[in-house]
CSV table of N, CA and C in Angstrom, one decimal:
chain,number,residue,atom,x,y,z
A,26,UNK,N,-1.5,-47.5,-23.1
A,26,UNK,CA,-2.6,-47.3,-22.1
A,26,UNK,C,-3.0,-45.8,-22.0
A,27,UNK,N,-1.9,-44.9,-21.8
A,27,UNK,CA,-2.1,-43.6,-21.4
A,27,UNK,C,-2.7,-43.0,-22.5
A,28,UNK,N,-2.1,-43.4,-23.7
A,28,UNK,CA,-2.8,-42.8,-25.3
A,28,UNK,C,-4.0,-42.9,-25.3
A,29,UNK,N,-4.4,-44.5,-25.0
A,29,UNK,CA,-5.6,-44.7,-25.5
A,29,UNK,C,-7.0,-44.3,-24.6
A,30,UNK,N,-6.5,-43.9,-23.0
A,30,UNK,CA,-7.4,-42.9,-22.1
A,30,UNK,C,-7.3,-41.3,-22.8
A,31,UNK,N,-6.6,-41.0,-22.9
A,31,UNK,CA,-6.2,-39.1,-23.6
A,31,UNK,C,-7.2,-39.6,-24.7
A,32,UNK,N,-7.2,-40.3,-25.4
A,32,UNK,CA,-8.4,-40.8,-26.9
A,32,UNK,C,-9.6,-40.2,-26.3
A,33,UNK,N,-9.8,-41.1,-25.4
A,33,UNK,CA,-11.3,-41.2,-24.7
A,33,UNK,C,-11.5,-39.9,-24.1
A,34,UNK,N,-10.6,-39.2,-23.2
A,34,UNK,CA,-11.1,-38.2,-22.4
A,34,UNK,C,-11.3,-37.3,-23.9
A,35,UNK,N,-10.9,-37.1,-24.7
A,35,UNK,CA,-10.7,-36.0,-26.1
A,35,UNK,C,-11.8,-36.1,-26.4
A,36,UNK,N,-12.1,-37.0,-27.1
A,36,UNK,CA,-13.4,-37.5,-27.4
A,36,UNK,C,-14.6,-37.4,-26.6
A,37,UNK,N,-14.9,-37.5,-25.0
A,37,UNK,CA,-16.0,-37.2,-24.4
A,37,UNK,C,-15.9,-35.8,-24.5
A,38,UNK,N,-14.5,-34.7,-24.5
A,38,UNK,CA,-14.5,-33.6,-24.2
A,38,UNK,C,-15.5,-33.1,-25.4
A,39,UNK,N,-14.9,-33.5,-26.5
A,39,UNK,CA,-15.5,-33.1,-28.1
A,39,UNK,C,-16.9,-32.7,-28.4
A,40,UNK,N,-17.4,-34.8,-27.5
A,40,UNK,CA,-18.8,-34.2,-27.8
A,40,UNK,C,-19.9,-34.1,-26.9
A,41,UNK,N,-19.2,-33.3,-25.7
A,41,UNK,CA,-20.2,-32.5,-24.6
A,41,UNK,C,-19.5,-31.1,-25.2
A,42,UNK,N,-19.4,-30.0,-26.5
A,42,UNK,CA,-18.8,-28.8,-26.5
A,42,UNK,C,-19.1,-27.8,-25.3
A,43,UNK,N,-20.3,-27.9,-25.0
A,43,UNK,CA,-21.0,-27.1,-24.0
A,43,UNK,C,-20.8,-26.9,-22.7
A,44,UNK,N,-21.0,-28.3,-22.0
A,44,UNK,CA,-20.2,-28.6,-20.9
A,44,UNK,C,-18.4,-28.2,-21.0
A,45,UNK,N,-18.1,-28.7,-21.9
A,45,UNK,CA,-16.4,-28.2,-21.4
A,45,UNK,C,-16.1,-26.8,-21.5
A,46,UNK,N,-16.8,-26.3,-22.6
A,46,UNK,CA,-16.3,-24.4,-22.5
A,46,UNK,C,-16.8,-24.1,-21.0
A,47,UNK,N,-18.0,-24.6,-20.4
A,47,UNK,CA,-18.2,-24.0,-18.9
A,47,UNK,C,-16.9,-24.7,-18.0
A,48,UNK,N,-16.7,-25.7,-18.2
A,48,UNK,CA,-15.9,-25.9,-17.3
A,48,UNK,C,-14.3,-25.4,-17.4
A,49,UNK,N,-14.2,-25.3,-18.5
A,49,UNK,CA,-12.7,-24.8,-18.8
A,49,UNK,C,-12.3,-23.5,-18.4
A,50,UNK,N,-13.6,-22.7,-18.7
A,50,UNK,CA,-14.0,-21.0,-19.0
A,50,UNK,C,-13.8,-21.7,-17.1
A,51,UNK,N,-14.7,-21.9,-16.8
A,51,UNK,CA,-15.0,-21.6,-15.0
A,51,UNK,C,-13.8,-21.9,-14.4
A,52,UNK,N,-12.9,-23.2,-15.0
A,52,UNK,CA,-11.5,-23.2,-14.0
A,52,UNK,C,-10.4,-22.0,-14.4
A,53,UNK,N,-10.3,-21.2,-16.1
A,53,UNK,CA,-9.5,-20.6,-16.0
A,53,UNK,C,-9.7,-19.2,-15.3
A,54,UNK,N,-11.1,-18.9,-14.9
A,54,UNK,CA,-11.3,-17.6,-14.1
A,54,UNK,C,-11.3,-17.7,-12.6
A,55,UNK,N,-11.3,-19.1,-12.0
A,55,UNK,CA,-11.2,-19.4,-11.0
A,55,UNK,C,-9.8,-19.5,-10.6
A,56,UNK,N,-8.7,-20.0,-11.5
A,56,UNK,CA,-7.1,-19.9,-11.2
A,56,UNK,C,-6.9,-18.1,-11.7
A,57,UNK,N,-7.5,-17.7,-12.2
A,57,UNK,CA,-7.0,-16.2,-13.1
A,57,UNK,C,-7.4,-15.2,-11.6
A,58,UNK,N,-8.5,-15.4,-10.9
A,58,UNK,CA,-9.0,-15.0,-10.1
A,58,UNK,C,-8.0,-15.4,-8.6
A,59,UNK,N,-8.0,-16.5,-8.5
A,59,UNK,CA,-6.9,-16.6,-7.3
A,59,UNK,C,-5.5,-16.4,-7.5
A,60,UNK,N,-4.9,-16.2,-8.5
A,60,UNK,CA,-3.5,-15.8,-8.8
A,60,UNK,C,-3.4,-14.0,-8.4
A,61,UNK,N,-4.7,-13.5,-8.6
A,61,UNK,CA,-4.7,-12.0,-8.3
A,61,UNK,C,-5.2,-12.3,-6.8
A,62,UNK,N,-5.7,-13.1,-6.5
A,62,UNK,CA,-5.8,-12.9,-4.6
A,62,UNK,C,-4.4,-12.9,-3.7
A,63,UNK,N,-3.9,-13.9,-4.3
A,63,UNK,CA,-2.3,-14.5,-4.0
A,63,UNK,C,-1.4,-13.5,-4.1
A,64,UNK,N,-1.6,-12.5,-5.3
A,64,UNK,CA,-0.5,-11.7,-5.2
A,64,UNK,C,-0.8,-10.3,-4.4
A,65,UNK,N,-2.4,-10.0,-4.0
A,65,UNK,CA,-2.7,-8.9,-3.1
A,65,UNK,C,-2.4,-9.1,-2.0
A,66,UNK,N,-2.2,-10.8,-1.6
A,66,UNK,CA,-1.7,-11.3,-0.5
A,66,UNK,C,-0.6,-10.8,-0.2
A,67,UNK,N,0.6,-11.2,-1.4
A,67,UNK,CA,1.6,-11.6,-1.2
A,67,UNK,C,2.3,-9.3,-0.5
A,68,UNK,N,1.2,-9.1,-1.7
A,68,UNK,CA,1.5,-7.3,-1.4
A,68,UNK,C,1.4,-6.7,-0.2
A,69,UNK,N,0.5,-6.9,0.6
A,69,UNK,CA,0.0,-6.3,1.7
A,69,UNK,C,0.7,-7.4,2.8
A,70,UNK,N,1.2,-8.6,2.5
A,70,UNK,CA,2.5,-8.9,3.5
A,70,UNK,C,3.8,-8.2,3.6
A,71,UNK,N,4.3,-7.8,2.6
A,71,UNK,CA,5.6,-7.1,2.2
A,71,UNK,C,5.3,-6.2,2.4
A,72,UNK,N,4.0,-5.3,2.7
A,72,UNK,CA,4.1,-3.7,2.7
A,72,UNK,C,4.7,-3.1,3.6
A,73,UNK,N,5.8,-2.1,3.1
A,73,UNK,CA,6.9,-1.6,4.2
A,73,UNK,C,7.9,-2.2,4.8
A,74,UNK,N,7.7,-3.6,4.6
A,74,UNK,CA,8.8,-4.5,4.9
A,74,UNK,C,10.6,-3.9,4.5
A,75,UNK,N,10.6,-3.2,3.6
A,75,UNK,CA,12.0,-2.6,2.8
A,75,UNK,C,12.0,-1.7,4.1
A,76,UNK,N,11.9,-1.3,5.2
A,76,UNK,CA,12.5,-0.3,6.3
A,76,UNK,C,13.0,-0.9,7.1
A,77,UNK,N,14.1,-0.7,7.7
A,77,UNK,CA,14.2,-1.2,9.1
A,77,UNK,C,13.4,-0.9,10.3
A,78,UNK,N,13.4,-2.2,11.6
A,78,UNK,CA,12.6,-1.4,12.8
A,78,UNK,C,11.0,-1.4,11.7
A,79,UNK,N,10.4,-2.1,10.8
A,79,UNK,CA,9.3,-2.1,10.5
A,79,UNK,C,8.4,-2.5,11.8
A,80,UNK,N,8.5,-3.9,12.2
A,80,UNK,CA,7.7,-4.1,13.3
A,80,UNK,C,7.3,-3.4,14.1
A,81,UNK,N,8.2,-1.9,14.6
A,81,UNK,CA,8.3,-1.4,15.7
A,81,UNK,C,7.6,0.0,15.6
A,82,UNK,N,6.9,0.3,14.0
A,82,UNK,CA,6.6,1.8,13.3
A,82,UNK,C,5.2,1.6,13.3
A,83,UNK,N,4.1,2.5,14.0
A,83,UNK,CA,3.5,2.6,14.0
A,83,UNK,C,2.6,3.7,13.1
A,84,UNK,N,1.3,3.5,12.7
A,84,UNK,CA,0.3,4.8,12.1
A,84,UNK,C,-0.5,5.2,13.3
A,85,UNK,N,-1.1,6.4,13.8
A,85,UNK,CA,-2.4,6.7,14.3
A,85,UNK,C,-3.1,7.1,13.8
A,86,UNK,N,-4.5,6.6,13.7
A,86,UNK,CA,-5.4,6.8,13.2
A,86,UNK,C,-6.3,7.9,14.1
A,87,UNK,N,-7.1,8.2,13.9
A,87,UNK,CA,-8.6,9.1,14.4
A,87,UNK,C,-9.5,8.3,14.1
A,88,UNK,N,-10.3,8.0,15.4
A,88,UNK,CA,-11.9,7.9,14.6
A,88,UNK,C,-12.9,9.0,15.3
A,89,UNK,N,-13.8,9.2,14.1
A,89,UNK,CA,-14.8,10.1,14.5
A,89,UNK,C,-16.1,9.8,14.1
A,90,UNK,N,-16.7,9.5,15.1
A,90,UNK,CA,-18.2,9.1,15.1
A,90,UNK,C,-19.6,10.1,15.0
A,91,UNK,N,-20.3,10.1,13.9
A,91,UNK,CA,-21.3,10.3,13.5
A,91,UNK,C,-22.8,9.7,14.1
A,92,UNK,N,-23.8,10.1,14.2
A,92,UNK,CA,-25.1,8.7,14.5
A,92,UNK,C,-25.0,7.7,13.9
A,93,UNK,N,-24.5,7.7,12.8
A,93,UNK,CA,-25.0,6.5,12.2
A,93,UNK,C,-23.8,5.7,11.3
A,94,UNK,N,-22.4,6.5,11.7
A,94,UNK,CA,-21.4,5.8,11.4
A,94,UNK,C,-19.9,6.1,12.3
A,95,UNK,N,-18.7,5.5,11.8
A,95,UNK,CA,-17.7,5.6,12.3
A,95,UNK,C,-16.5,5.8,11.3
A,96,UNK,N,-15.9,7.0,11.0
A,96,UNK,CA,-14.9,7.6,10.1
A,96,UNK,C,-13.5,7.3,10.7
A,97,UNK,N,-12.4,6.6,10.1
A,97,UNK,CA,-11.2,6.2,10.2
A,97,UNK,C,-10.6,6.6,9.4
A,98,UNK,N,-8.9,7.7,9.7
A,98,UNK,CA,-8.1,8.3,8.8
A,98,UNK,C,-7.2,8.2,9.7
A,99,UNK,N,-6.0,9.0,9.1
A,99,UNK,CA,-4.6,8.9,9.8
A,99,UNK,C,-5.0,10.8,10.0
A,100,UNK,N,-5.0,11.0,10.8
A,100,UNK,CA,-4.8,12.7,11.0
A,100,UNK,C,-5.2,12.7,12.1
A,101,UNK,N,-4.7,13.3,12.8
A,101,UNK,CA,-4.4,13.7,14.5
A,101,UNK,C,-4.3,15.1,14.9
A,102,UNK,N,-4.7,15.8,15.9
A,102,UNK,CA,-4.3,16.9,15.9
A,102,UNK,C,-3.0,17.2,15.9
A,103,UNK,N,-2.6,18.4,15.4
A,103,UNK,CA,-1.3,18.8,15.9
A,103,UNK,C,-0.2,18.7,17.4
A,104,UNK,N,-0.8,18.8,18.3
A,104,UNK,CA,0.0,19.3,19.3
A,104,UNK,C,0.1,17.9,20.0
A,105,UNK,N,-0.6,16.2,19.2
A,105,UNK,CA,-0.4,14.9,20.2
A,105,UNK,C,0.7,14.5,19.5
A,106,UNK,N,1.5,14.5,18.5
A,106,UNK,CA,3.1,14.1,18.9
A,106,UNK,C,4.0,14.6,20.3
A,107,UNK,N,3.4,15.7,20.3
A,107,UNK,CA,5.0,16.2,21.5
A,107,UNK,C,4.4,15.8,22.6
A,108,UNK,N,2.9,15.4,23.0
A,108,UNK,CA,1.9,15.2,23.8
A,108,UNK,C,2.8,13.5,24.4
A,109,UNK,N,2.8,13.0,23.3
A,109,UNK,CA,2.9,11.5,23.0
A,109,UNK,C,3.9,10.8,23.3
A,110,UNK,N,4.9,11.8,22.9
A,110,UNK,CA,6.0,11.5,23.1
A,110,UNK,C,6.6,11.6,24.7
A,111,UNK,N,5.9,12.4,25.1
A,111,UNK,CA,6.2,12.7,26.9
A,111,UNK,C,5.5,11.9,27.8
A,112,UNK,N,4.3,10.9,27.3
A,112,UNK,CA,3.7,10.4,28.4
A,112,UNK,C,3.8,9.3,27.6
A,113,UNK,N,3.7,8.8,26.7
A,113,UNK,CA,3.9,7.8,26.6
A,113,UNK,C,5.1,7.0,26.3
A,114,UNK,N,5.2,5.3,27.3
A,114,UNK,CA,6.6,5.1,27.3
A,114,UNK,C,6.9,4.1,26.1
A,115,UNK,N,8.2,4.7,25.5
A,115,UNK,CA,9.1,3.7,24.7
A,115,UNK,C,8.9,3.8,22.8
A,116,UNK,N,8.4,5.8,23.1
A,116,UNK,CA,8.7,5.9,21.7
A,116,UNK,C,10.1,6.3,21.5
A,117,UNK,N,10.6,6.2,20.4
A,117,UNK,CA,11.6,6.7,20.3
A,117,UNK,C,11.9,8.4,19.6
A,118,UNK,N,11.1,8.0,18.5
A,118,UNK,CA,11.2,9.1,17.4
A,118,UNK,C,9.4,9.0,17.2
A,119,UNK,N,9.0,10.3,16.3
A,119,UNK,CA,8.0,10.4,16.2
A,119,UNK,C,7.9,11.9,15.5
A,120,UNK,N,7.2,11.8,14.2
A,120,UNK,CA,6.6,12.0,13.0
A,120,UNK,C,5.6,12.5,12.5
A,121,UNK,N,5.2,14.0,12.0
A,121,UNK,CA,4.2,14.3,11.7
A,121,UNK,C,4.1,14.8,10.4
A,122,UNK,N,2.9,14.7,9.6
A,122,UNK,CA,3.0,14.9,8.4
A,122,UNK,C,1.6,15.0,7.8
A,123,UNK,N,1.3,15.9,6.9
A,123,UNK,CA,0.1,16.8,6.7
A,123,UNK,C,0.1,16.4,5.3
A,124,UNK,N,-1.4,16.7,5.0
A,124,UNK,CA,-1.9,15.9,3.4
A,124,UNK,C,-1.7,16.9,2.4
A,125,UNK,N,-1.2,16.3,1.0
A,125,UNK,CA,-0.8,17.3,0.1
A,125,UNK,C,-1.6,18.3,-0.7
A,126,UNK,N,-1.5,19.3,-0.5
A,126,UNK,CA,-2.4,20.6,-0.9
A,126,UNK,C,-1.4,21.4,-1.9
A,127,UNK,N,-1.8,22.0,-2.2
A,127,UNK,CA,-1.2,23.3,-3.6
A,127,UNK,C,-0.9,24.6,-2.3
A,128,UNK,N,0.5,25.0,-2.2
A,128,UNK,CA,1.1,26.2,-1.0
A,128,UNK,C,1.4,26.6,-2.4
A,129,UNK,N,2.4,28.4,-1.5
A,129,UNK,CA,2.7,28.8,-1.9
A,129,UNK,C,4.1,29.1,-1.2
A,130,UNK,N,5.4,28.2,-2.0
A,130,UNK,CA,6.3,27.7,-2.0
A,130,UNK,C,7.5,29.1,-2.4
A,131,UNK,N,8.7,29.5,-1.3
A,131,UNK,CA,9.1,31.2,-2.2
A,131,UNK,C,10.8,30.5,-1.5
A,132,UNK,N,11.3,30.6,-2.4
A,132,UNK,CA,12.9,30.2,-2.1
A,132,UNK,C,13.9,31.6,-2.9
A,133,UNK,N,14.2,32.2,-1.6
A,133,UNK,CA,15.0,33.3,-2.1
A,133,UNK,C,14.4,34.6,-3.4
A,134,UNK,N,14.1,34.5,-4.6
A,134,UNK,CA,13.5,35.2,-5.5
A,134,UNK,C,12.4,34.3,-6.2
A,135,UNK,N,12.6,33.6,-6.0
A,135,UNK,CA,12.1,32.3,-6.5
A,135,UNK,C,10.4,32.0,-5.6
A,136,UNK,N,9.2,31.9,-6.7
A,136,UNK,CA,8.0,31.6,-5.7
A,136,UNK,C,7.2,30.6,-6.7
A,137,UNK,N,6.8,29.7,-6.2
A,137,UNK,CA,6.2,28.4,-6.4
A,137,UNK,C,4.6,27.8,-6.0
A,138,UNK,N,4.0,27.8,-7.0
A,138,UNK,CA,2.8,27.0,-6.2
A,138,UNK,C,2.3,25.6,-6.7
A,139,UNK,N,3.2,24.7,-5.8
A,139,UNK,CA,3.0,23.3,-5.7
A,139,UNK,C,2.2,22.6,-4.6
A,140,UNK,N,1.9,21.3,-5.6
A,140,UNK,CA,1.6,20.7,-4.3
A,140,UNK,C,2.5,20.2,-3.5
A,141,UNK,N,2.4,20.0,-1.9
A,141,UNK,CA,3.6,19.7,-1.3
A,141,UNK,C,2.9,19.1,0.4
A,142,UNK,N,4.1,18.3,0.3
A,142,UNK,CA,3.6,17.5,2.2
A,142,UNK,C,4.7,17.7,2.6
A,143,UNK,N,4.4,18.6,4.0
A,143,UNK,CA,5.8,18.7,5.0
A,143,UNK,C,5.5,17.6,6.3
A,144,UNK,N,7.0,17.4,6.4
A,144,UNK,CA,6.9,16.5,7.7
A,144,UNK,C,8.1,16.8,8.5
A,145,UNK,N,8.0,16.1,9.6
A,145,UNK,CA,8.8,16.7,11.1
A,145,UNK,C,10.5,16.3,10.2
A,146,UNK,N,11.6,16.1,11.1
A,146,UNK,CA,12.8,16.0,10.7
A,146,UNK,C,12.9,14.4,11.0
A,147,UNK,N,12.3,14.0,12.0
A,147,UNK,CA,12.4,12.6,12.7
A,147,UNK,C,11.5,11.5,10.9
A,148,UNK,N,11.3,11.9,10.2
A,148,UNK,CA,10.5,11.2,9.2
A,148,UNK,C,11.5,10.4,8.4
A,149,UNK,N,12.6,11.0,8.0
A,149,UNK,CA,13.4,10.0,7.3
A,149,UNK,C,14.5,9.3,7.9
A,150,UNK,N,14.4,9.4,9.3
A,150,UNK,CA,15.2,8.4,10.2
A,150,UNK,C,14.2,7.1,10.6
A,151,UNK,N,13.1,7.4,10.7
A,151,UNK,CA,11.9,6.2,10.7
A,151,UNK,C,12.2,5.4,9.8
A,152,UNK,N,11.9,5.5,8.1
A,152,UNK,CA,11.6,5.6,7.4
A,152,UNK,C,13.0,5.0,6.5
A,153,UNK,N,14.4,5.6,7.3
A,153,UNK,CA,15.6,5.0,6.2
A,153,UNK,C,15.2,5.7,5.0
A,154,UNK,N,14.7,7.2,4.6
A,154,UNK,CA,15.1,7.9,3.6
A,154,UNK,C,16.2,8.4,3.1
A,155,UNK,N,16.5,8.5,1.9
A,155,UNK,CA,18.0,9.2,1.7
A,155,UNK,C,16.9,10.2,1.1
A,156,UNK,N,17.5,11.3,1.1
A,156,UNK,CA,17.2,12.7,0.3
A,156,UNK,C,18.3,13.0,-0.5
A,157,UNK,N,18.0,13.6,-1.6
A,157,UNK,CA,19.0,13.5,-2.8
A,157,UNK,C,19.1,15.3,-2.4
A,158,UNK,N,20.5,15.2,-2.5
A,158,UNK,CA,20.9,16.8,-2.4
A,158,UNK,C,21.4,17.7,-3.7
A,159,UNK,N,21.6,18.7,-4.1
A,159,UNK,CA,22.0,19.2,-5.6
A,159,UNK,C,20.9,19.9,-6.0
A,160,UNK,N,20.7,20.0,-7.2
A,160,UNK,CA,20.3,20.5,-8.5
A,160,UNK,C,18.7,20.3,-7.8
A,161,UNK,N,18.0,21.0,-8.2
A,161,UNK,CA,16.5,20.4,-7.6
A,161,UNK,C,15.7,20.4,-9.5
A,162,UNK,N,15.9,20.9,-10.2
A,162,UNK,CA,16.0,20.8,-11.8
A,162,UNK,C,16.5,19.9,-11.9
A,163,UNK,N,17.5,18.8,-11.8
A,163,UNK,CA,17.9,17.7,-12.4
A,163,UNK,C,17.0,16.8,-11.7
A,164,UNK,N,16.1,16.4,-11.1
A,164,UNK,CA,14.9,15.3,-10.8
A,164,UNK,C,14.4,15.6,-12.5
C-alpha cells in the first residue's frame, strides 16, 4: 500500500515539474531561513551566560536626542561611576571602559602605538577574567 501511494505521489510530482521546484525551492529556504533564526535565537540567549552573577551585570547606556531622532550607545561621562556608586544602592563593583583608539603606549624604553581599551581594576572581577601573566611576545 505504502509503495503503491510513494508511485502516485512521484508521479504527480514528475508531472507538475514547475509546481514542485516552487514548492521544494520555497520549503527549503523557508527551513534554511528559520534554522538561521533559531540559532540567532539561541545566540543572543546565551550571550554572556559563561560569567558568573550574569543576571546581576548591568550596561549603561546614554541617550541623546536630536529633533528628529534618538542616539543610543554605552558611553557615559567619566565621573558617573564613582557618582553611582555612592548614591545608588546595591552596586557592588563597578567598571569603566573607553573605546579602542591607536595611544601612544611607552613601557620602560620601550614605545608603542597600538590600539588599546583601558578599563577600571573592578572589570575582570565582573567579568571572571583571568589575565595571562609572562612573556607579552609569546601571545
Amino acid at each position: 500500500m505504502f509503495k503503491l501511494n510513494f508511485k502516485i505521489a512521484l508521479r504527480n510530482l514528475w508531472k507538475n515539474k514547475g509546481f514542485t521546484l516552487i514548492n521544494i525551492g520555497g520549503l527549503g529556504i523557508g527551513l534554511a531561513s528559520c534554522m538561521v533564526l533559531l540559532l540567532y535565537v539561541a545566540y543572543e540567549w546565551g550571550y554572556d551566560k559563561q560569567f558568573t552573577n550574569y543576571d546581576k551585570t548591568y550596561v549603561v547606556y546614554n541617550n541623546q536626542k536630536t529633533p528628529t531622532e534618538t542616539f543610543s550607545f554605552a558611553a557615559t561621562p567619566g565621573v558617573l561611576a564613582a557618582e553611582a556608586k555612592q548614591t545608588v544602592p546595591g552596586i557592588e563593583r563597578i567598571a569603566r571602559l573607553d573605546y579602542p583608539t591607536d595611544r601612544l603606549i611607552t613601557y620602560k624604553e620601550n614605545t608603542f602605538k597600538k590600539g588599546s581599551v583601558f578599563v577600571d581594576a573592578d572589570f575582570t572581577k565582573i567579568f571572571d577574567l583571568k589575565v595571562l601573566k609572562g612573556n607579552p611576545s609569546a601571545f
